[in-house]
Amino acid sequence: MHSNETRGEARSLSPICDFVRAYAAKDPVRLHMPGHKGAPILGCEALDITEIDGAGELYAAEGPVAESEAVAARLFGCPTFYSAEGSSLALRAMLYLALFAGDRPRRARPRVLAGRNAHRAFLTAAALLDFDVAWLLPAPGDSYHACTVAPADVAAALDGPDAPFDAVYLTSPDYLGHMADVAGIAAACRARGVPLLVDNAHGAYLRFLSPSRHPMDLGADLCCDSAHKTLPALTGAAYLHVRDAALAGRAKDALALFGSTSPSWLILQSLDAQNPILDALPARLAAFLPALEAMKTRLRAAGYAFVGDEPMKLTLDARAAGTTGDALAAVLAREDIACEFHDPDFLTLMPTSWNDPADLDRLEAALTAFPRRPAIPEAAPPFVLPARRCSVREAMFAPRVALPLGACAGRVLATPAASCPPAVPIVMPGEIINPAAIARMRYYGIEACAVVRED
Ligand SMILES: Cc1ncc(COP(=O)(O)O)c(C=O)c1O
């Protein structure tokens, strides 16, 4: 058992794991859910329990989960809550908290100012919570994954004709590894009394850099992190961080509003078990990141270019190397190297310090062996903001029909046409699909859309 001496009393750093291991060690008669009764079908069933007596509940304020969350809160330096359903759940909860749980005066329809590169889960939150969205637009030439907005852009929008807003919502880092100026944008929001929410799904590890580059340390009010993306946690493990104490008191209710009543106890153990490991993460990152940066420098010398400034992500600009991200992914796949994401323009790789150093050697060898060619000038068709016909909720809850892309011009998009990864839509539900959007979707391989039925 890991323990932490606090005011003379020994406190476990992994209370959820301690409980489940002690329970499994007794080899009890399991007359509760789940139905596998601990039988080793996958191999992990003995540790897969549900909210039995003593285990407590994920959404209760006491018991092993709350104790473990207190450990995580110390590590992150702010009130921190677990999600066993990814950042998808945590970001719905943070939008609910920002728009409906505070004591700010309520408007009939809350309005959120959001970066256009929002993940599909943001759209489902807009549908469920029925808020309006005004978009911060990408810079010309930005990929649809990116939305490089400066503090002055946010300030201008907050003071502009679409104001007032109830929250600002940013995705940082984005799928390609661009990081927003969260500190500057937080200052602009604070000066106008508008909370800043950050989808930090890709950046849980930023807290453990020296100095921290985590959004909560840079001034965000609410933030979600997918622990499973960059920390050694099981898929589905995520955090919700809340600055304001009163809102933190509502966080579990907010998560319970959208979450399952049967959260995965394996995922909760994974979050719990990694807390003591996170204590040592700064040293681990300090050893890992220079090696990664050195490899990037060698690959640059070999003719590759990278986009983004997130330290742990490798996003290759495939066009600059005379190829496509899809072709590079196929080259790596032949070497049994599996990437995170690829499209015509980019190849995204997400190494962590849990990769074997030999993994990076294999990657470098495969990329170096691939012949670089003259840069391909072709670029994605430009973005033209589609006109909006109705709210996200109206569009997502409307009767719909699937149409081939060529038949979609002038129709209202019903549900995001965005596969995962990266699950970033090009057209948003409720918007009228314009010819530029069709050209852009075709470029990215989208062949059909669900549109609102007109009959
Ligand atoms: C930017 C972004 N936000 C949110 C999510 C949702 O996170 P999760 O998969 O943890 O639910 C993702 C998932 O890929 C993402 O890329």
Coordinates of C-alpha atoms and ligand atoms in Angstrom, one line a residue:
M1 CA 0.0 0.0 0.0
H2 CA 1.3 3.5 -0.9
S3 CA 0.8 5.8 2.1
N4 CA 1.1 9.4 2.8
E5 CA 1.8 10.6 6.4
T6 CA -0.4 13.6 7.0
R7 CA -0.8 15.0 10.4
G8 CA 0.4 11.7 11.9
E9 CA -2.2 9.6 10.2
A10 CA -1.3 7.2 7.4
R11 CA -3.5 7.9 4.4
S12 CA -3.5 5.6 1.3
L13 CA -2.6 7.2 -2.0
S14 CA -4.6 4.5 -3.8
P15 CA -7.7 3.9 -1.7
I16 CA -9.8 2.6 -4.5
C17 CA -7.2 -0.1 -5.5
D18 CA -6.7 -0.9 -1.8
F19 CA -10.4 -1.6 -1.4
V20 CA -10.8 -3.7 -4.5
R21 CA -7.7 -5.7 -4.0
A22 CA -8.7 -6.5 -0.4
Y23 CA -12.2 -7.5 -1.6
A24 CA -10.9 -9.7 -4.4
A25 CA -8.3 -11.3 -2.0
K26 CA -11.2 -12.6 0.2
D27 CA -12.5 -14.5 -2.9
P28 CA -16.1 -13.6 -1.8
V29 CA -19.3 -15.1 -3.0
R30 CA -20.3 -12.4 -5.5
L31 CA -24.1 -12.1 -5.5
H32 CA -24.0 -8.6 -6.9
M33 CA -23.4 -7.2 -10.4
P34 CA -21.5 -7.7 -12.7
G35 CA -22.5 -11.0 -14.1
H36 CA -19.0 -12.5 -14.6
K37 CA -18.6 -13.0 -10.8
G38 CA -14.9 -12.5 -11.2
A39 CA -14.4 -15.4 -13.6
P40 CA -11.3 -14.7 -15.7
I41 CA -12.7 -14.4 -19.2
L42 CA -10.6 -11.4 -20.2
G43 CA -8.4 -11.8 -17.2
C44 CA -9.3 -8.6 -15.3
E45 CA -12.7 -9.6 -14.0
A46 CA -11.6 -10.3 -10.4
L47 CA -11.0 -6.5 -10.0
D48 CA -14.1 -5.5 -11.9
I49 CA -16.7 -4.6 -9.3
T50 CA -19.6 -2.3 -9.0
E51 CA -20.8 0.2 -6.4
I52 CA -21.0 -2.5 -3.6
D53 CA -21.0 -1.7 0.2
G54 CA -17.7 -0.2 1.2
A55 CA -16.7 0.8 -2.4
G56 CA -18.9 3.9 -2.2
E57 CA -20.2 5.6 -5.3
L58 CA -18.4 7.6 -8.0
Y59 CA -20.8 10.5 -7.6
A60 CA -20.9 10.5 -3.7
A61 CA -18.8 13.0 -1.7
E62 CA -17.2 10.4 0.5
G63 CA -15.7 6.9 0.4
P64 CA -12.6 5.6 -1.5
V65 CA -13.4 7.5 -4.7
A66 CA -13.7 10.8 -2.9
E67 CA -10.4 10.0 -1.0
S68 CA -8.7 9.2 -4.3
E69 CA -10.0 12.4 -5.9
A70 CA -8.5 14.3 -3.0
V71 CA -5.1 12.8 -3.8
A72 CA -5.6 13.8 -7.5
A73 CA -6.7 17.3 -6.4
R74 CA -3.4 17.7 -4.5
L75 CA -1.5 16.6 -7.6
F76 CA -3.3 19.0 -9.9
G77 CA -3.5 21.8 -7.3
C78 CA -7.3 22.3 -7.7
P79 CA -10.5 20.5 -7.1
T80 CA -10.4 17.4 -9.3
F81 CA -13.1 14.9 -10.1
Y82 CA -12.9 11.5 -11.9
S83 CA -14.8 10.6 -15.1
A84 CA -14.9 7.0 -16.2
E85 CA -16.4 8.1 -19.5
G86 CA -13.7 10.3 -20.9
S87 CA -13.5 14.0 -21.4
S88 CA -16.7 13.6 -23.4
L89 CA -18.5 13.3 -20.1
A90 CA -16.3 15.8 -18.3
L91 CA -16.8 18.5 -20.9
R92 CA -20.6 18.2 -20.8
A93 CA -20.4 18.5 -17.0
M94 CA -18.2 21.6 -17.2
L95 CA -20.5 23.3 -19.7
Y96 CA -23.5 22.5 -17.4
L97 CA -21.6 23.9 -14.4
A98 CA -20.6 27.1 -16.2
L99 CA -24.0 27.8 -17.8
F100 CA -26.5 26.5 -15.2
A101 CA -25.0 25.9 -11.8
G102 CA -23.4 29.3 -10.9
D103 CA -25.1 32.3 -9.4
R104 CA -24.6 34.4 -12.6
P105 CA -27.8 35.9 -13.8
R106 CA -29.4 33.4 -16.3
R107 CA -30.5 34.3 -19.8
A108 CA -33.2 32.4 -21.6
R109 CA -30.6 30.9 -23.9
P110 CA -27.1 30.8 -22.7
R111 CA -24.4 31.8 -25.3
V112 CA -20.9 30.3 -25.6
L113 CA -18.1 31.7 -27.5
A114 CA -16.1 28.7 -28.8
G115 CA -13.1 27.9 -30.9
R116 CA -14.4 26.4 -34.2
N117 CA -12.2 23.3 -33.7
A118 CA -14.4 21.9 -31.0
H119 CA -14.7 18.2 -30.6
R120 CA -18.0 16.4 -31.4
A121 CA -18.7 16.0 -27.7
F122 CA -19.1 19.8 -27.4
L123 CA -21.9 19.7 -30.0
T124 CA -23.7 17.0 -28.1
A125 CA -23.4 19.2 -25.0
A126 CA -24.9 22.1 -27.1
A127 CA -27.7 19.8 -28.1
L128 CA -28.4 18.4 -24.6
L129 CA -28.1 21.8 -22.8
D130 CA -29.6 23.8 -25.7
F131 CA -27.1 26.7 -25.7
D132 CA -26.2 29.0 -28.6
V133 CA -22.7 29.1 -30.0
A134 CA -20.8 31.9 -31.7
W135 CA -17.6 30.7 -33.2
L136 CA -14.1 32.0 -32.9
L137 CA -12.9 31.4 -36.5
P138 CA -9.7 29.7 -37.6
A139 CA -7.0 31.9 -39.2
P140 CA -6.8 31.6 -43.0
G141 CA -4.8 28.5 -43.9
D142 CA -5.5 26.8 -40.6
S143 CA -6.5 23.2 -40.9
Y144 CA -10.0 22.4 -39.5
H145 CA -8.3 20.9 -36.5
A146 CA -6.8 24.2 -35.5
C147 CA -8.2 27.5 -34.4
T148 CA -5.3 29.8 -33.5
V149 CA -7.0 32.6 -31.7
A150 CA -5.1 35.3 -29.8
P151 CA -6.3 37.0 -26.6
A152 CA -7.1 40.1 -28.6
D153 CA -9.4 38.0 -30.9
V154 CA -11.3 36.7 -27.8
A155 CA -11.4 40.2 -26.2
A156 CA -12.8 41.7 -29.5
A157 CA -15.5 38.9 -29.7
L158 CA -16.4 39.4 -26.0
D159 CA -16.9 43.1 -26.7
G160 CA -18.5 42.6 -30.1
P161 CA -22.1 42.6 -31.4
D162 CA -22.7 38.9 -30.5
A163 CA -22.0 39.6 -26.8
P164 CA -22.9 39.0 -24.0
F165 CA -21.5 35.5 -23.5
D166 CA -21.9 33.1 -20.6
A167 CA -18.6 31.2 -21.3
V168 CA -15.6 31.0 -23.5
Y169 CA -14.7 27.5 -24.7
L170 CA -11.3 26.6 -26.1
T171 CA -9.7 23.4 -27.3
S172 CA -6.1 23.5 -26.3
P173 CA -3.9 21.5 -27.2
D174 CA -5.7 20.6 -30.4
Y175 CA -5.3 17.4 -32.3
L176 CA -2.3 18.7 -34.2
G177 CA -0.6 20.0 -31.0
H178 CA -1.2 23.7 -31.2
M179 CA -1.5 25.3 -27.8
A180 CA -3.5 28.5 -27.2
D181 CA -2.3 31.4 -25.1
V182 CA -4.5 30.3 -22.3
A183 CA -3.0 32.8 -19.8
G184 CA -3.6 35.8 -22.1
I185 CA -7.1 34.6 -23.0
A186 CA -7.9 33.9 -19.4
A187 CA -6.9 37.5 -18.5
A188 CA -9.2 38.8 -21.3
C189 CA -12.1 36.6 -20.0
R190 CA -11.5 37.6 -16.3
A191 CA -11.5 41.3 -17.2
R192 CA -15.0 40.8 -18.6
G193 CA -16.3 38.4 -15.9
V194 CA -16.7 35.5 -18.4
P195 CA -15.5 32.0 -17.3
L196 CA -12.9 30.3 -19.5
L197 CA -13.5 26.6 -20.1
V198 CA -10.7 24.6 -21.7
D199 CA -11.0 21.2 -23.4
N200 CA -7.5 20.0 -22.4
A201 CA -8.3 16.4 -23.4
H202 CA -4.8 16.2 -25.0
G203 CA -2.9 17.9 -22.2
A204 CA -3.3 16.2 -18.8
Y205 CA 0.5 15.8 -18.7
L206 CA 1.0 19.6 -19.0
R207 CA 0.6 19.9 -15.2
F208 CA 3.8 17.9 -14.8
L209 CA 6.0 20.1 -16.9
S210 CA 8.3 22.4 -15.1
P211 CA 6.8 25.0 -15.0
S212 CA 3.3 23.6 -15.4
R213 CA 1.5 24.5 -18.7
H214 CA -1.8 23.1 -17.5
P215 CA -4.8 25.3 -18.3
M216 CA -5.8 25.5 -14.6
D217 CA -2.4 26.9 -13.8
L218 CA -2.7 29.4 -16.6
G219 CA -6.1 30.8 -15.4
A220 CA -8.8 28.6 -16.8
D221 CA -11.9 28.3 -14.6
L222 CA -13.0 24.8 -15.7
C223 CA -11.1 22.2 -17.6
C224 CA -11.3 18.6 -18.6
D225 CA -8.3 16.3 -19.3
S226 CA -8.4 12.8 -20.8
A227 CA -6.0 11.0 -18.5
H228 CA -6.0 8.1 -21.0
K229 CA -4.6 10.2 -23.8
T230 CA -1.2 11.2 -22.3
L231 CA -1.0 9.6 -18.9
P232 CA -0.7 5.8 -18.2
A233 CA -4.5 5.4 -17.6
L234 CA -7.0 3.0 -19.1
T235 CA -9.1 4.3 -22.0
G236 CA -12.1 6.3 -20.7
A237 CA -10.2 7.7 -17.7
A238 CA -10.5 11.5 -17.4
Y239 CA -10.6 14.5 -15.0
L240 CA -12.8 17.5 -14.5
H241 CA -11.1 20.4 -12.8
V242 CA -13.1 23.2 -11.2
R243 CA -11.6 26.5 -9.8
D244 CA -14.6 27.9 -8.0
A245 CA -15.4 26.2 -4.6
A246 CA -19.1 26.6 -5.0
L247 CA -19.1 25.1 -8.5
A248 CA -16.8 22.4 -7.3
G249 CA -19.5 21.5 -4.8
R250 CA -21.9 20.9 -7.7
A251 CA -19.3 18.9 -9.8
K252 CA -20.5 15.5 -8.9
D253 CA -24.1 16.3 -9.6
A254 CA -23.0 17.7 -13.0
L255 CA -21.1 14.6 -13.9
A256 CA -24.1 12.4 -12.7
L257 CA -26.4 14.3 -14.9
F258 CA -24.7 12.8 -18.0
G259 CA -22.9 9.8 -16.6
S260 CA -23.7 6.1 -16.3
T261 CA -24.8 4.8 -12.9
S262 CA -22.5 1.9 -13.6
P263 CA -19.1 3.5 -14.1
S264 CA -16.2 1.2 -14.8
W265 CA -14.4 0.3 -11.6
L266 CA -11.4 -0.8 -13.6
I267 CA -11.1 2.7 -15.0
L268 CA -11.5 4.2 -11.5
Q269 CA -8.7 1.9 -10.2
S270 CA -6.6 3.0 -13.1
L271 CA -7.0 6.7 -12.2
D272 CA -6.3 5.8 -8.6
A273 CA -3.3 3.7 -9.3
Q274 CA -1.6 6.3 -11.4
N275 CA -1.7 9.0 -8.6
P276 CA 1.5 7.8 -6.9
I277 CA 3.1 7.5 -10.4
L278 CA 2.1 11.1 -11.3
D279 CA 4.2 12.3 -8.3
A280 CA 7.2 11.1 -10.1
L281 CA 6.1 12.3 -13.6
P282 CA 8.0 15.6 -13.6
A283 CA 11.3 13.7 -13.4
R284 CA 10.2 11.2 -16.0
L285 CA 9.1 14.0 -18.4
A286 CA 12.4 15.9 -17.8
A287 CA 14.2 12.7 -19.0
F288 CA 11.9 11.9 -21.9
L289 CA 11.2 15.2 -23.6
P290 CA 14.8 16.1 -24.4
A291 CA 15.2 12.8 -26.2
L292 CA 12.0 13.4 -28.1
E293 CA 13.1 17.0 -29.1
A294 CA 16.5 15.6 -30.2
M295 CA 14.7 13.2 -32.5
K296 CA 12.6 16.0 -33.9
T297 CA 15.7 18.0 -34.6
R298 CA 17.3 15.1 -36.5
L299 CA 14.1 14.5 -38.5
R300 CA 14.0 18.2 -39.3
A301 CA 17.6 18.0 -40.5
A302 CA 16.4 15.0 -42.6
G303 CA 13.8 17.2 -44.4
Y304 CA 10.7 16.8 -42.2
A305 CA 8.7 19.7 -40.8
F306 CA 6.4 19.6 -37.7
V307 CA 3.4 21.7 -36.8
G308 CA 2.2 22.6 -33.3
D309 CA 4.1 23.5 -30.1
E310 CA 2.9 20.9 -27.7
P311 CA 6.0 19.2 -26.4
M312 CA 4.8 15.6 -26.4
K313 CA 3.0 15.5 -29.7
L314 CA 4.7 14.8 -33.1
T315 CA 2.6 16.1 -36.0
L316 CA 4.4 15.8 -39.3
D317 CA 3.5 18.2 -42.1
A318 CA 3.3 15.5 -44.7
R319 CA 2.9 17.9 -47.7
A320 CA 6.1 19.6 -46.8
A321 CA 7.8 16.2 -47.2
G322 CA 6.2 15.6 -50.6
T323 CA 3.6 13.1 -49.4
T324 CA 0.4 12.8 -47.5
G325 CA -0.3 11.9 -43.9
D326 CA -2.3 8.9 -45.2
A327 CA 0.7 7.6 -47.2
L328 CA 3.1 8.1 -44.3
A329 CA 0.7 6.2 -42.0
A330 CA 0.7 3.3 -44.4
V331 CA 4.5 3.3 -44.5
L332 CA 4.7 3.2 -40.7
A333 CA 2.0 0.5 -40.6
R334 CA 4.2 -1.7 -42.8
E335 CA 6.8 -1.5 -40.0
D336 CA 4.1 -2.3 -37.4
I337 CA 4.1 1.3 -36.1
A338 CA 0.6 2.5 -35.4
C339 CA -0.1 6.2 -35.5
E340 CA -2.7 8.2 -33.7
F341 CA -4.2 10.1 -36.7
H342 CA -3.6 10.8 -40.3
D343 CA -5.3 12.8 -43.1
P344 CA -4.1 14.2 -46.4
D345 CA -2.0 16.9 -44.7
F346 CA -0.8 15.5 -41.4
L347 CA 0.4 12.5 -39.5
T348 CA 0.0 12.8 -35.7
L349 CA 2.0 10.5 -33.4
M350 CA 1.5 10.5 -29.6
P351 CA 4.5 9.1 -27.8
T352 CA 4.7 9.2 -24.0
S353 CA 7.4 8.3 -21.6
W354 CA 5.8 4.9 -21.3
N355 CA 7.0 4.1 -24.8
D356 CA 10.2 2.1 -24.9
P357 CA 13.1 4.2 -26.2
A358 CA 13.5 1.6 -28.9
D359 CA 10.0 2.6 -30.2
L360 CA 11.4 6.1 -31.1
D361 CA 14.4 4.5 -32.8
R362 CA 12.1 2.4 -35.0
L363 CA 10.0 5.4 -35.8
E364 CA 13.0 7.5 -36.7
A365 CA 14.5 4.7 -38.9
A366 CA 11.2 4.2 -40.7
L367 CA 10.8 8.0 -41.4
T368 CA 14.4 8.4 -42.4
A369 CA 14.2 5.5 -44.9
F370 CA 11.1 7.1 -46.5
P371 CA 12.3 9.2 -49.5
R372 CA 11.4 12.9 -49.1
R373 CA 10.2 14.6 -52.2
P374 CA 9.6 18.3 -53.2
A375 CA 6.8 19.8 -51.1
I376 CA 3.2 19.4 -52.5
P377 CA 1.7 22.9 -52.7
E378 CA -1.9 21.5 -52.8
A379 CA -3.9 22.7 -49.7
A380 CA -7.3 22.0 -48.3
P381 CA -10.1 24.1 -49.9
P382 CA -10.6 27.3 -47.9
F383 CA -13.0 27.6 -45.1
V384 CA -16.1 29.8 -45.6
L385 CA -18.3 30.1 -42.5
P386 CA -21.7 28.4 -43.3
A387 CA -24.9 30.4 -42.5
R388 CA -26.8 29.1 -39.6
R389 CA -30.4 28.0 -40.0
C390 CA -31.3 26.7 -36.5
S391 CA -29.8 25.8 -33.1
V392 CA -27.6 22.7 -32.6
R393 CA -30.3 21.1 -30.6
E394 CA -33.0 21.7 -33.2
A395 CA -30.8 20.2 -35.9
M396 CA -29.6 17.2 -33.9
F397 CA -33.1 16.3 -32.7
A398 CA -34.8 16.8 -36.1
P399 CA -35.8 14.0 -38.4
R400 CA -32.9 13.4 -40.7
V401 CA -31.9 11.7 -43.9
A402 CA -28.5 10.6 -45.1
L403 CA -27.5 12.0 -48.5
P404 CA -24.4 11.6 -50.6
L405 CA -22.2 14.7 -50.3
G406 CA -23.0 15.9 -53.8
A407 CA -26.6 16.2 -52.9
C408 CA -26.0 18.2 -49.7
A409 CA -25.6 21.8 -51.0
G410 CA -28.1 24.1 -49.3
R411 CA -29.3 21.4 -46.8
V412 CA -29.0 21.8 -43.1
L413 CA -26.6 19.5 -41.4
A414 CA -28.3 17.4 -38.7
T415 CA -25.4 15.6 -37.0
P416 CA -21.7 16.1 -37.1
A417 CA -20.1 14.4 -40.1
A418 CA -16.8 13.7 -38.3
S419 CA -15.3 10.4 -37.7
C420 CA -13.1 9.8 -34.6
P421 CA -10.3 10.7 -34.6
P422 CA -10.3 13.6 -34.8
A423 CA -14.1 14.1 -34.4
V424 CA -13.9 17.8 -35.3
P425 CA -16.7 18.7 -37.6
I426 CA -16.2 20.9 -40.7
V427 CA -19.9 22.0 -40.7
M428 CA -21.8 22.2 -37.4
P429 CA -25.4 20.9 -36.9
G430 CA -27.9 23.6 -37.8
E431 CA -25.6 25.2 -40.4
I432 CA -26.4 25.2 -44.2
I433 CA -23.9 23.2 -46.1
N434 CA -22.2 25.5 -48.6
P435 CA -20.2 24.7 -51.7
A436 CA -16.9 25.5 -49.8
A437 CA -17.9 23.1 -47.1
I438 CA -18.6 20.4 -49.6
A439 CA -15.2 20.9 -51.3
R440 CA -13.5 20.8 -47.8
M441 CA -15.4 17.6 -46.7
R442 CA -14.6 15.9 -50.0
Y443 CA -10.9 16.7 -49.6
Y444 CA -11.0 15.0 -46.2
G445 CA -12.8 12.0 -47.5
I446 CA -16.3 12.6 -46.2
E447 CA -18.7 11.1 -48.7
A448 CA -22.1 11.6 -47.1
C449 CA -23.9 13.7 -44.5
A450 CA -27.1 13.4 -42.3
V451 CA -29.2 16.4 -43.1
V452 CA -32.4 17.7 -41.6
R453 CA -35.4 16.2 -43.5
E454 CA -37.4 18.8 -45.4
D455 CA -40.7 17.0 -46.0
Ligands
LIG1 C1 -10.0 17.6 -28.4 C2 -10.8 16.5 -27.8 N1 -11.7 16.8 -26.8 C3 -12.5 15.8 -26.3 C4 -12.3 14.5 -26.6 C5 -13.1 13.5 -26.0 O1 -12.3 12.8 -25.1 P1 -12.6 11.3 -24.6 O2 -12.2 10.4 -25.7 O3 -11.7 11.2 -23.4 O4 -14.0 11.2 -24.2 C6 -11.3 14.1 -27.6 C7 -11.1 12.7 -28.0 O5 -10.4 12.4 -28.9 C8 -10.6 15.2 -28.2 O6 -9.7 14.9 -29.1

